[in-house]
Coordinates of C-alpha atoms in Angstrom, one line a residue:
X49 CA 183.8 104.3 109.4
X50 CA 185.3 105.6 106.8
X51 CA 188.6 103.9 104.9
X52 CA 190.4 105.9 102.4
X53 CA 193.2 104.3 100.8
X54 CA 196.7 106.9 100.4
X55 CA 199.3 105.6 96.5
X56 CA 201.2 104.2 98.7
X57 CA 199.1 101.6 99.9
X58 CA 198.8 101.9 103.3
X59 CA 194.7 103.0 104.5
X60 CA 193.8 105.5 107.0
X61 CA 190.5 105.6 109.0
X62 CA 188.0 108.0 110.0
X63 CA 184.7 107.4 111.9
X64 CA 182.5 110.7 110.7
X65 CA 183.4 111.1 106.3
X66 CA 186.9 113.1 106.0
X67 CA 187.0 115.5 103.7
X68 CA 190.8 115.9 101.8
X69 CA 191.8 118.6 104.5
X70 CA 191.4 116.0 106.8
X71 CA 192.7 113.4 105.0
X72 CA 196.1 115.8 105.3
X73 CA 195.4 116.8 108.3
X74 CA 195.8 113.1 109.6
X75 CA 199.5 112.4 107.4
X76 CA 200.9 115.4 108.6
X77 CA 199.8 119.4 108.8
X78 CA 203.2 121.8 106.4
X79 CA 201.6 118.7 104.0
X80 CA 197.9 119.7 104.3
X81 CA 199.3 123.3 103.9
X82 CA 200.4 122.9 100.9
X83 CA 197.4 120.1 99.0
X84 CA 195.5 122.4 96.5
X85 CA 193.2 119.4 95.9
X86 CA 191.9 115.9 96.2
X87 CA 191.4 113.1 94.0
X88 CA 189.2 110.8 94.7
X89 CA 189.2 107.7 93.0
X90 CA 190.5 109.3 89.5
X91 CA 188.0 113.3 89.8
X92 CA 189.6 115.6 90.7
X93 CA 188.0 117.6 94.1
X94 CA 188.3 120.6 96.4
X95 CA 190.3 119.1 99.2
X96 CA 186.8 121.0 102.0
X97 CA 184.1 118.6 100.3
X98 CA 183.1 115.0 101.4
X99 CA 184.1 111.9 101.2
X100 CA 181.1 109.7 101.5
X101 CA 182.6 106.3 101.9
X102 CA 185.8 104.5 101.0
X103 CA 187.7 105.9 98.9
X104 CA 191.8 105.7 97.0
X105 CA 192.3 108.9 97.2
X106 CA 195.4 111.4 95.7
X107 CA 196.5 114.3 97.6
X108 CA 198.0 117.1 95.1
X109 CA 199.9 119.7 96.0
X110 CA 200.9 122.8 94.7
X111 CA 204.4 120.8 93.1
X112 CA 201.8 118.1 90.9
X113 CA 201.2 119.2 87.3
X114 CA 197.3 119.2 88.1
X115 CA 197.5 121.8 90.4
X116 CA 198.9 124.5 88.1
X117 CA 195.1 124.5 86.6
X118 CA 193.0 124.6 89.0
X119 CA 195.1 127.4 90.3
X120 CA 194.5 129.9 87.6
X121 CA 191.1 128.9 87.8
X122 CA 190.7 130.8 91.3
X123 CA 192.7 133.5 89.6
X124 CA 190.6 134.6 86.7
X125 CA 187.6 134.5 89.9
X126 CA 190.2 136.7 92.0
X127 CA 190.7 138.9 89.1
X128 CA 187.0 138.7 88.2
X129 CA 186.7 140.0 91.9
X130 CA 189.0 143.0 91.9
X131 CA 187.9 143.5 88.4
X132 CA 184.1 143.9 89.9
X133 CA 185.0 146.2 93.6
X134 CA 187.1 148.6 90.5
X135 CA 184.5 149.1 88.1
X136 CA 181.3 147.8 89.4
X137 CA 178.8 148.3 86.3
X138 CA 181.1 145.2 84.9
X139 CA 179.0 142.0 83.8
X140 CA 180.8 139.2 83.6
X141 CA 180.5 136.3 81.7
X142 CA 183.3 133.1 80.7
X143 CA 187.0 132.9 82.2
X144 CA 188.2 129.9 81.1
X145 CA 192.2 128.3 82.0
X146 CA 194.2 128.3 78.6
X147 CA 197.7 127.1 77.3
X148 CA 200.5 129.3 80.2
X149 CA 197.3 131.7 81.8
X150 CA 193.4 132.3 82.2
X151 CA 191.1 135.1 80.7
X152 CA 187.7 136.3 81.5
X153 CA 185.3 137.9 79.0
X154 CA 184.3 140.6 80.8
X155 CA 181.3 143.5 79.3
X156 CA 182.4 146.8 80.6
X157 CA 183.8 149.9 79.4
X158 CA 187.7 149.9 77.1
X159 CA 190.6 149.7 79.2
X160 CA 194.1 149.1 78.2
X161 CA 197.1 148.1 80.1
X162 CA 197.5 150.4 81.3
X163 CA 194.7 149.6 84.0
X164 CA 196.0 146.7 84.8
X165 CA 198.0 148.4 88.0
X166 CA 194.9 149.4 89.6
X167 CA 193.3 145.6 89.1
X168 CA 196.3 144.0 89.8
X169 CA 196.5 145.8 93.5
X170 CA 193.4 144.7 94.2
X171 CA 193.7 141.3 93.3
X172 CA 196.9 141.0 96.0
X173 CA 194.4 142.8 99.3
X174 CA 191.5 139.8 97.6
X175 CA 195.1 137.1 98.0
X176 CA 196.1 138.4 101.3
X177 CA 193.5 138.0 102.6
X178 CA 193.8 134.6 101.9
X179 CA 189.4 134.5 101.2
X180 CA 188.0 130.9 101.8
X181 CA 186.9 129.6 98.3
X182 CA 183.6 127.2 99.1
X183 CA 181.1 124.9 96.4
X184 CA 177.9 125.8 97.2
X185 CA 174.4 123.8 95.1
X186 CA 171.5 125.2 94.9
X187 CA 168.3 123.7 92.5
X188 CA 168.6 125.6 88.8
X189 CA 165.4 128.0 89.5
X190 CA 166.9 129.7 92.7
X191 CA 170.7 130.0 90.6
X192 CA 168.5 131.4 88.1
X193 CA 167.2 134.2 91.0
X194 CA 170.0 134.7 92.2
X195 CA 172.4 135.9 88.9
X196 CA 168.7 137.8 87.9
X197 CA 170.6 141.3 87.7
X198 CA 174.0 139.6 85.7
X199 CA 172.2 138.5 82.0
X200 CA 174.9 136.4 80.9
X201 CA 174.8 134.2 84.1
X202 CA 171.2 133.6 84.1
X203 CA 171.9 132.9 80.2
X204 CA 174.2 130.3 81.3
X205 CA 171.8 129.1 83.0
X206 CA 169.0 128.8 81.1
X207 CA 171.4 126.2 78.9
X208 CA 171.7 124.7 81.5
X209 CA 169.3 120.3 82.7
X210 CA 167.1 120.8 85.1
X211 CA 169.0 119.9 88.2
X212 CA 171.1 121.0 90.5
X213 CA 173.8 123.7 89.8
X214 CA 177.7 124.7 91.6
X215 CA 178.8 128.1 92.4
X216 CA 181.8 129.6 94.4
X217 CA 181.7 131.6 96.3
X218 CA 184.7 134.4 98.0
X219 CA 184.0 137.7 100.1
X220 CA 181.2 139.0 98.7
X221 CA 182.2 137.7 95.0
X222 CA 180.3 134.5 93.5
X223 CA 180.6 133.0 90.4
X224 CA 178.7 130.1 87.8
X225 CA 181.5 127.4 88.2
X226 CA 182.4 124.0 88.5
X227 CA 185.4 124.1 90.2
X228 CA 188.1 122.6 91.6
X229 CA 189.6 125.7 93.3
X230 CA 191.9 126.1 95.9
X231 CA 190.8 126.4 99.0
X232 CA 192.0 129.6 99.4
X233 CA 193.0 132.7 97.5
X234 CA 196.2 132.7 99.4
X235 CA 197.8 130.8 97.0
X236 CA 197.7 132.3 94.1
X237 CA 201.3 133.7 95.3
X238 CA 202.7 135.3 92.5
X239 CA 200.3 137.0 88.8
X240 CA 200.4 139.6 86.2
X241 CA 197.5 140.4 84.3
X242 CA 199.3 140.6 80.2
X243 CA 197.2 142.0 77.6
X244 CA 193.5 142.6 77.2
X245 CA 192.0 142.2 73.3
X246 CA 188.2 142.0 71.7
X247 CA 185.7 139.5 71.9
X248 CA 182.4 138.6 71.1
X249 CA 179.9 137.4 73.4
X250 CA 180.1 133.7 72.5
X251 CA 182.1 134.4 69.5
X252 CA 179.2 135.8 67.6
X253 CA 179.5 138.9 66.2
X254 CA 176.5 140.0 66.0
X255 CA 176.2 140.1 70.0
X256 CA 177.9 142.3 72.3
X257 CA 181.6 143.0 72.2
X258 CA 183.2 142.5 74.7
X259 CA 186.7 142.7 77.2
X260 CA 189.0 139.8 76.7
X261 CA 192.0 140.5 79.8
X262 CA 194.6 137.1 79.5
X263 CA 196.5 136.8 83.1
X264 CA 199.0 134.5 84.3
X265 CA 199.6 132.7 87.6
X266 CA 202.2 130.1 89.6
X267 CA 203.0 129.3 92.9
X268 CA 206.0 130.7 93.0
X269 CA 207.6 133.9 92.4
X270 CA 211.0 132.5 90.8
X271 CA 208.7 130.0 88.5
X272 CA 206.4 134.1 87.3
X273 CA 210.5 135.8 86.1
X274 CA 211.6 133.0 84.8
X275 CA 208.1 132.6 82.3
X276 CA 208.5 136.3 81.6
X277 CA 212.1 136.0 81.3
X278 CA 210.8 133.7 78.3
X279 CA 208.2 136.2 76.8
X280 CA 210.6 138.6 76.6
X281 CA 213.3 136.3 74.7
X282 CA 210.4 135.3 72.9
X283 CA 209.7 138.8 71.6
X284 CA 212.6 139.1 70.3
X285 CA 212.9 136.4 68.7
X286 CA 210.0 137.6 66.9
X287 CA 210.0 136.3 63.3
X288 CA 208.0 139.2 61.6
X289 CA 209.7 141.3 63.0
X290 CA 213.8 138.9 61.8
X291 CA 211.7 138.8 59.1
X292 CA 211.3 142.1 58.2
X293 CA 214.3 143.9 60.4
X294 CA 216.7 141.0 57.9
X295 CA 214.4 141.1 54.9
X296 CA 213.9 137.4 54.6
X297 CA 209.9 138.3 53.4
X298 CA 207.1 140.3 53.8
X299 CA 203.3 140.1 54.2
X300 CA 201.1 142.9 52.3
X301 CA 196.9 143.0 52.1
X302 CA 196.4 142.2 48.5
X303 CA 197.1 138.8 49.4
X304 CA 196.5 138.1 53.3
X305 CA 197.9 135.4 54.4
X306 CA 200.3 134.2 51.8
X307 CA 204.1 135.6 51.9
X308 CA 206.1 137.2 49.7
X309 CA 210.0 136.1 49.7
X310 CA 212.6 138.7 49.2
X311 CA 215.7 137.3 48.0
X312 CA 217.2 136.6 50.8
X313 CA 214.4 134.6 51.8
X314 CA 215.0 132.5 49.1
X315 CA 218.1 131.7 49.2
X316 CA 217.1 130.1 53.1
X317 CA 214.2 128.6 50.9
X318 CA 216.2 127.1 48.6
X319 CA 218.7 126.1 51.2
X320 CA 216.3 124.1 52.9
X321 CA 215.2 122.5 50.2
X322 CA 219.0 121.0 49.1
X323 CA 218.6 119.2 51.7
X324 CA 215.8 118.3 52.0
X325 CA 215.8 116.5 48.7
X326 CA 219.5 115.1 49.5
X327 CA 218.3 113.7 52.5
X328 CA 215.0 112.9 50.1
X329 CA 217.8 110.8 47.1
X330 CA 219.3 109.0 50.2
X331 CA 215.8 107.9 51.4
X332 CA 215.0 106.8 48.3
X333 CA 211.9 109.2 47.1
X334 CA 211.7 110.3 44.0
X335 CA 209.6 114.3 43.6
X336 CA 206.6 114.8 41.5
X337 CA 204.8 117.2 41.1
X338 CA 200.9 118.3 40.6
X339 CA 198.8 120.7 39.4
X340 CA 197.3 122.8 42.4
X341 CA 194.0 122.6 40.9
X342 CA 191.3 120.0 39.9
X343 CA 188.1 118.8 38.6
X344 CA 185.1 118.8 40.9
X345 CA 185.3 115.0 41.1
X346 CA 188.7 114.8 42.3
X347 CA 188.0 116.4 45.3
X348 CA 184.1 114.4 45.8
X349 CA 186.3 111.5 44.6
X350 CA 188.9 111.5 47.2
X351 CA 186.6 113.0 50.1
X352 CA 187.7 116.5 50.5
X353 CA 184.7 118.0 48.9
X354 CA 182.4 116.6 51.5
X355 CA 184.4 117.1 54.9
X356 CA 186.6 119.5 54.0
X357 CA 184.5 121.3 51.8
X358 CA 184.8 124.8 54.3
X359 CA 188.7 125.1 53.6
X360 CA 188.8 125.4 49.4
X361 CA 189.2 127.8 47.8
X362 CA 187.0 126.9 44.2
X363 CA 186.7 128.3 40.3
X364 CA 184.4 128.5 37.6
X365 CA 185.5 127.1 34.5
X366 CA 184.1 126.4 31.5
X367 CA 180.2 124.9 33.5
X368 CA 183.2 122.8 35.6
X369 CA 183.9 124.0 40.1
X370 CA 186.8 123.5 40.3
X371 CA 189.0 123.5 43.5
X372 CA 192.4 124.8 44.8
X373 CA 194.2 121.7 46.6
X374 CA 194.6 121.5 50.1
X375 CA 196.0 118.9 49.8
X376 CA 197.8 116.3 47.4
X377 CA 197.0 113.7 47.9
X378 CA 194.4 112.9 45.6
X379 CA 197.4 114.8 42.7
X380 CA 199.6 111.5 43.9
X381 CA 196.6 109.0 43.6
X382 CA 196.0 109.8 39.5
X383 CA 199.6 109.5 39.1
X384 CA 200.0 106.2 41.2
X385 CA 196.8 104.9 38.9
X386 CA 199.0 106.1 35.7
X387 CA 200.3 102.8 35.4
X388 CA 200.1 99.3 36.2
X389 CA 202.7 98.0 38.8
X390 CA 204.5 95.3 40.2
X391 CA 204.8 94.3 44.1
X392 CA 208.4 94.2 42.5
X393 CA 208.0 97.9 42.3
X394 CA 206.6 98.6 45.9
X395 CA 207.6 100.1 48.3
X396 CA 207.2 103.2 46.4
X397 CA 208.2 106.6 47.6
X398 CA 206.7 109.5 46.0
X399 CA 208.2 113.2 47.5
X400 CA 206.1 116.6 46.5
X401 CA 206.9 119.9 47.1
X402 CA 203.0 121.0 46.7
X403 CA 201.9 124.6 46.3
X404 CA 198.2 124.5 48.0
X405 CA 195.1 127.4 49.5
X406 CA 192.9 126.3 52.5
X407 CA 191.2 129.2 53.1
X408 CA 191.8 130.2 57.2
X409 CA 189.4 132.5 59.0
X410 CA 191.4 136.0 58.7
X411 CA 192.1 136.5 62.7
X412 CA 193.8 132.6 62.8
X413 CA 195.8 134.7 60.3
X414 CA 200.1 134.3 62.0
X415 CA 202.6 134.7 60.3
X416 CA 204.6 132.1 58.0
X417 CA 202.3 130.3 61.0
X418 CA 199.3 130.0 60.0
X419 CA 198.8 131.2 56.1
X420 CA 196.4 131.0 53.8
X421 CA 198.9 129.6 51.2
X422 CA 201.6 127.2 51.7
X423 CA 204.4 124.8 50.6
X424 CA 204.3 121.1 51.7
X425 CA 207.4 117.9 51.5
X426 CA 204.8 115.9 50.8
X427 CA 205.0 112.1 50.1
X428 CA 203.0 109.2 49.2
X429 CA 204.9 105.5 50.6
X430 CA 202.5 102.1 49.0
X431 CA 203.0 99.1 49.8
X432 CA 202.8 95.9 50.5
X433 CA 201.4 95.4 54.1
X434 CA 204.2 93.1 55.3
X435 CA 206.4 95.9 54.4
X436 CA 204.1 99.1 57.0
X437 CA 206.3 98.5 59.8
X438 CA 209.4 99.1 57.9
X439 CA 208.1 102.2 55.8
X440 CA 207.1 103.1 59.1
X441 CA 210.5 102.9 60.7
X442 CA 212.3 104.4 57.6
X443 CA 210.8 107.7 58.1
X444 CA 210.4 107.5 61.8
X445 CA 214.4 107.4 61.4
X446 CA 214.6 110.1 58.3
X447 CA 212.4 113.1 60.6
X448 CA 215.2 111.6 63.3
X449 CA 217.9 112.6 60.8
X450 CA 216.6 116.2 59.7
X451 CA 215.2 117.0 62.7
X452 CA 219.5 116.2 64.6
X453 CA 220.6 118.8 61.5
X454 CA 218.4 121.5 63.2
X455 CA 219.0 120.7 66.4
X456 CA 215.1 120.0 67.4
X457 CA 214.6 117.7 69.8
X458 CA 211.8 116.3 69.7
X459 CA 208.4 114.3 70.7
X460 CA 205.8 111.5 69.2
X461 CA 201.8 111.6 69.8
X462 CA 199.6 108.1 67.6
X463 CA 196.2 109.7 66.5
X464 CA 193.0 107.4 66.4
X465 CA 190.0 107.7 65.2
X466 CA 188.1 110.4 65.0
X467 CA 184.2 110.8 65.2
X468 CA 184.6 112.4 61.2
X469 CA 186.4 109.2 59.2
X470 CA 186.3 107.2 56.0
X471 CA 186.9 103.5 55.6
X472 CA 186.1 100.4 57.4
X473 CA 186.7 99.3 61.6
X474 CA 188.5 96.4 59.4
X475 CA 190.4 98.8 58.5
X476 CA 191.1 101.5 60.7
X477 CA 192.2 98.4 63.5
X478 CA 194.4 97.1 60.8
X479 CA 196.6 100.9 60.1
X480 CA 196.4 101.8 63.1
X481 CA 198.1 99.0 64.8
X482 CA 200.5 99.1 62.1
X483 CA 201.6 102.3 63.7
X484 CA 201.9 101.3 66.6
X485 CA 203.6 98.2 66.2
X486 CA 205.9 100.4 64.3
X487 CA 206.4 103.0 67.1
X488 CA 207.2 99.6 69.7
X489 CA 210.2 98.5 67.3
X490 CA 211.0 102.5 66.8
X491 CA 211.9 102.6 71.5
X492 CA 211.0 105.5 72.3
X493 CA 207.7 107.0 74.4
X494 CA 204.9 108.0 72.1
X495 CA 202.1 109.4 73.6
X496 CA 197.9 108.5 72.8
X497 CA 195.7 110.9 71.6
X498 CA 192.4 109.3 71.1
X499 CA 189.7 110.7 68.7
X500 CA 192.9 113.2 66.4
X501 CA 193.4 110.6 63.6
X502 CA 192.7 112.0 60.2
X503 CA 189.2 111.2 59.4
X504 CA 190.7 109.1 56.5
X505 CA 193.1 107.6 59.0
X506 CA 195.1 106.7 61.9
X507 CA 198.9 108.6 62.5
X508 CA 201.9 109.5 64.6
X509 CA 202.5 113.6 65.4
X510 CA 206.0 114.6 65.3
X511 CA 206.0 117.7 67.5
X512 CA 209.9 119.4 67.6
X513 CA 211.5 121.9 70.4
X514 CA 212.8 124.6 69.5
X515 CA 215.6 126.8 71.6
X516 CA 213.5 128.2 74.2
X517 CA 211.9 125.1 74.5
X518 CA 208.2 125.6 72.9
X519 CA 207.0 122.4 70.5
X520 CA 205.9 123.1 66.7
X521 CA 204.0 120.3 65.4
X522 CA 205.5 119.6 62.2
X523 CA 206.1 116.0 60.7
X524 CA 202.7 114.3 60.8
X525 CA 202.6 110.4 59.0
X526 CA 199.1 109.6 58.1
X527 CA 198.2 105.7 57.5
X528 CA 195.5 105.4 54.5
X529 CA 193.7 102.3 53.0
X530 CA 190.7 104.1 52.3
X531 CA 192.5 106.7 49.2
X532 CA 193.7 104.0 47.9
X533 CA 190.2 102.3 48.1
X534 CA 188.2 105.0 47.1
X535 CA 190.8 106.1 43.4
X536 CA 191.3 102.0 42.7
X537 CA 195.1 102.3 42.9
X538 CA 196.1 97.5 42.4
X539 CA 199.3 96.7 41.7
X540 CA 199.9 92.7 41.3
X541 CA 201.1 91.0 43.6
X542 CA 203.3 87.2 43.9
X543 CA 200.0 85.2 42.5
X544 CA 200.0 86.6 39.6
X545 CA 196.6 88.4 41.4
X546 CA 195.4 92.9 41.8
X547 CA 195.9 93.8 44.9
X548 CA 195.2 97.0 47.6
X549 CA 198.4 99.2 48.3
X550 CA 198.5 100.8 51.8
X551 CA 199.6 104.6 51.4
X552 CA 201.0 106.2 54.1
X553 CA 200.8 110.5 53.5
X554 CA 203.8 111.9 55.1
X555 CA 205.3 115.6 56.2
X556 CA 208.2 116.6 58.0
X557 CA 208.6 120.6 57.2
X558 CA 205.4 120.1 58.0
X559 CA 204.2 123.9 55.9
X560 CA 208.0 125.3 54.2
X561 CA 206.9 128.7 55.5
X562 CA 206.1 127.8 59.4
X563 CA 209.0 125.8 59.2
X564 CA 211.2 128.6 58.2
X565 CA 209.1 130.8 60.9
X566 CA 209.6 128.2 63.6
X567 CA 214.1 128.1 62.1
X568 CA 213.9 131.9 62.2
X569 CA 212.6 131.7 66.5
X570 CA 215.0 128.8 67.1
X571 CA 217.9 130.4 66.0
X572 CA 217.3 134.3 66.6
X573 CA 217.8 134.9 62.9
X574 CA 221.4 134.1 63.9
X575 CA 220.6 131.1 60.6
X576 CA 223.6 128.4 61.2
X577 CA 226.0 128.9 57.8
X578 CA 225.3 126.6 55.7
X579 CA 222.0 128.6 55.8
X580 CA 222.4 132.0 56.5
X581 CA 221.6 134.1 53.4
X582 CA 224.6 135.3 53.4
X583 CA 227.5 133.5 54.2
X584 CA 229.8 136.5 54.1
X585 CA 230.4 140.6 53.9
X586 CA 234.3 141.9 52.8
X587 CA 234.9 145.5 53.9
X588 CA 237.9 147.5 53.2
X589 CA 239.0 149.3 55.7
X590 CA 240.1 152.3 52.5
X591 CA 238.1 153.2 48.7
X592 CA 241.1 152.3 47.4
X593 CA 241.1 148.0 49.1
X594 CA 238.1 147.6 47.5
X595 CA 238.5 146.9 43.5
X596 CA 241.3 143.8 45.3
X597 CA 237.8 143.5 47.7
X598 CA 236.0 142.6 44.6
X599 CA 238.2 139.7 43.4
X600 CA 238.8 138.5 46.5
X601 CA 234.7 138.5 46.4
X602 CA 234.5 137.1 42.6
X603 CA 236.9 133.2 44.7
X604 CA 234.3 133.1 47.2
X605 CA 231.9 133.5 45.1
X606 CA 233.0 131.2 42.6
X607 CA 233.6 128.9 45.5
X608 CA 230.2 128.6 45.9
X609 CA 230.6 130.9 49.0
X610 CA 227.3 134.0 49.5
X611 CA 229.0 136.7 49.9
X612 CA 228.5 140.3 49.9
X613 CA 230.7 143.6 49.1
X614 CA 230.6 146.7 51.8
X615 CA 232.7 149.6 49.9
X616 CA 230.1 152.2 51.1
X617 CA 232.3 155.5 52.9
X618 CA 232.2 154.5 56.1
X619 CA 233.8 153.9 59.3
X620 CA 235.1 149.8 59.6
X621 CA 234.2 150.1 63.4
X622 CA 230.1 151.2 62.0
X623 CA 230.1 148.4 59.0
X624 CA 230.9 145.5 61.6
X625 CA 228.1 147.2 63.3
X626 CA 226.0 146.2 60.7
X627 CA 227.3 143.4 59.3
X628 CA 226.6 142.3 63.2
X629 CA 223.0 143.2 63.0
X630 CA 222.4 141.9 59.8
X631 CA 223.6 138.7 61.8
X632 CA 226.4 137.5 58.9
X633 CA 228.1 134.1 60.1
X634 CA 231.6 135.7 58.6
X635 CA 233.1 139.6 58.8
X636 CA 236.4 139.5 56.3
X637 CA 238.0 142.9 56.4
X638 CA 240.4 143.6 54.6
X639 CA 243.3 146.1 54.3
X640 CA 247.1 147.1 52.9
X641 CA 248.3 143.9 55.0
X642 CA 246.2 141.1 54.2
X643 CA 246.9 142.3 50.5
X644 CA 250.5 141.9 50.7
X645 CA 249.6 138.4 51.9
X646 CA 246.8 137.0 50.2
X647 CA 245.0 136.6 54.1
X648 CA 241.5 137.4 55.7
X649 CA 240.9 138.2 58.9
X650 CA 238.1 136.9 60.3
X651 CA 235.6 137.6 62.8
X652 CA 232.8 136.0 63.4
X653 CA 229.4 136.0 64.9
X654 CA 230.8 136.0 68.1
X655 CA 232.9 137.8 69.0
X656 CA 236.8 136.1 67.7
X657 CA 239.1 136.9 65.5
X658 CA 241.1 134.8 63.6
X659 CA 244.0 136.9 61.8
X660 CA 246.9 136.2 58.7
X661 CA 244.3 133.2 57.3
X662 CA 245.6 132.6 54.0
X663 CA 242.6 132.4 51.6
X664 CA 242.5 129.1 50.3
X665 CA 242.6 128.4 53.1
X666 CA 239.6 129.9 54.0
X667 CA 237.8 129.0 50.9
X668 CA 238.2 125.1 51.4
X669 CA 238.0 125.2 55.8
X670 CA 234.1 127.5 55.6
X671 CA 233.1 124.7 52.3
X672 CA 233.8 121.6 54.1
X673 CA 231.6 123.9 57.4
X674 CA 229.2 124.4 54.5
X675 CA 228.7 120.5 53.6
X676 CA 229.3 119.3 57.3
X677 CA 226.0 121.7 58.0
X678 CA 227.3 122.7 61.4
X679 CA 225.4 124.4 63.9
X680 CA 228.7 126.4 65.5
X681 CA 231.4 129.0 64.1
X682 CA 234.3 126.8 64.5
X683 CA 235.5 127.1 61.3
X684 CA 239.3 127.5 63.8
X685 CA 239.5 125.2 66.8
X686 CA 242.2 125.9 69.0
X687 CA 244.9 123.4 67.6

């Protein structure tokens, strides 16, 4: 008798070894039809696999998050099967699940998105047939014989250790795979092929170039429709397109991965930094600046030369090797070591908007999201061990205040010691516990990422959520007891003895370039009034009113409102449309009535129009709105 314990604590008994499907059927037929796999003693298995001994089981249905990955893995097999039907000479390599879908790398004739309909039509036939998906295990030599006409599968099998090799079959199709998979192809209810790109076999440029075909799949057609709508929205918000259209920034072949900021982009940039400086001054930070190129010896001392050398740009000057900084930390160490410190000065919070360079492969460069030159809003906090908890709490509160201004939600993750690291076990334990206790005191939920810390210390990563629900890792708080040791930093304690300070590395924007890209997509280019490069545009309705409009512009500019004047000989409607297309928050119409009365007609981006607003009242309300950094455009709320 085999005893199967269910999540509710109940136990079901079976005379023979049951499968997960048998357990599901013993509960209800409806449950069995929706079951995808079974988690047996913590391991996810195929639903048809026998359970040979007493076990605790959780049945995974189409509603469980783990099931989506299993189904997408099966969808990759269905796509590969369909491709072989349409292109019989194609040779398969690998087809993993990725975020939001799957792909398969295939050695075949070039295809384009125009060919997707043929493949999808064949996939629909395979899904409709509800072909059972079954696992088989054979000896390595038998697997090599079975796949002898498949060069890539043969190469993969040859690399495996001797023993049992598993593969899955569905109809005439079989594929080398660990699984698990859905019970039959009918579970792949909603799918779409997304794009095709080139890829080298095993990422080696000397090997064959393959066709990488991406797809996505959902259990529900509604979810697929929502995802495709999300992609359309994301496409509209693409920061590279908006950056060009709104004249914010550009990229040039002469400096790959390095952004050129235009005048309007610089207004955004400086406004972000003004806010950063304001908040940091309130939080007790001082601002510093360190050189971007430093001697190799410094990088050897910090550990970067050993651990980060492949990402650094170097130069030889006067027979000495220098490196352009990939991080601001070592310069911050030199600043602290420049003079003696007392415990009375601690905590010392030093912030720096530092320009750093990192050599990223050309294939991963992506607009402002992945660049080779960027500015970090770095800060180093030097403190005593007793101050760790309060300082980390202070940083978390500053992070919350800043992100709230941009209407960005966030969640926290604690990353622990990686395999490649510097420092002692004792230092890592103390640092990790310091972060953990501060997070517990902060009171928000957090996730633990084992082994994902920086090489010099554990860290708290802050993941923001934008208007589309996408998450981005921006802020980070890293506790470091190793660099103060390497640079022999010290302070004089109450006992008049020398002590080693504890140090926090932290950023909030992260990369300012990347943060600007995120904000551009978050706001879809419609920046709030306080951030907008152009806050107001004046539209005189005829040429005679241009001199008066110029007077108004001067008054607004003198008050600190960023204003443009559109004095072209065009229709008013055309000027309004273009201002709206440029996402200018406040569109001010100047006619004879406005000139005579000294008022303004104010149109906001949402289409609201207010007439007869006194100029001084408009200036006062606008400045108040900007100072409060509001996200809305309600300058004149209903009485």
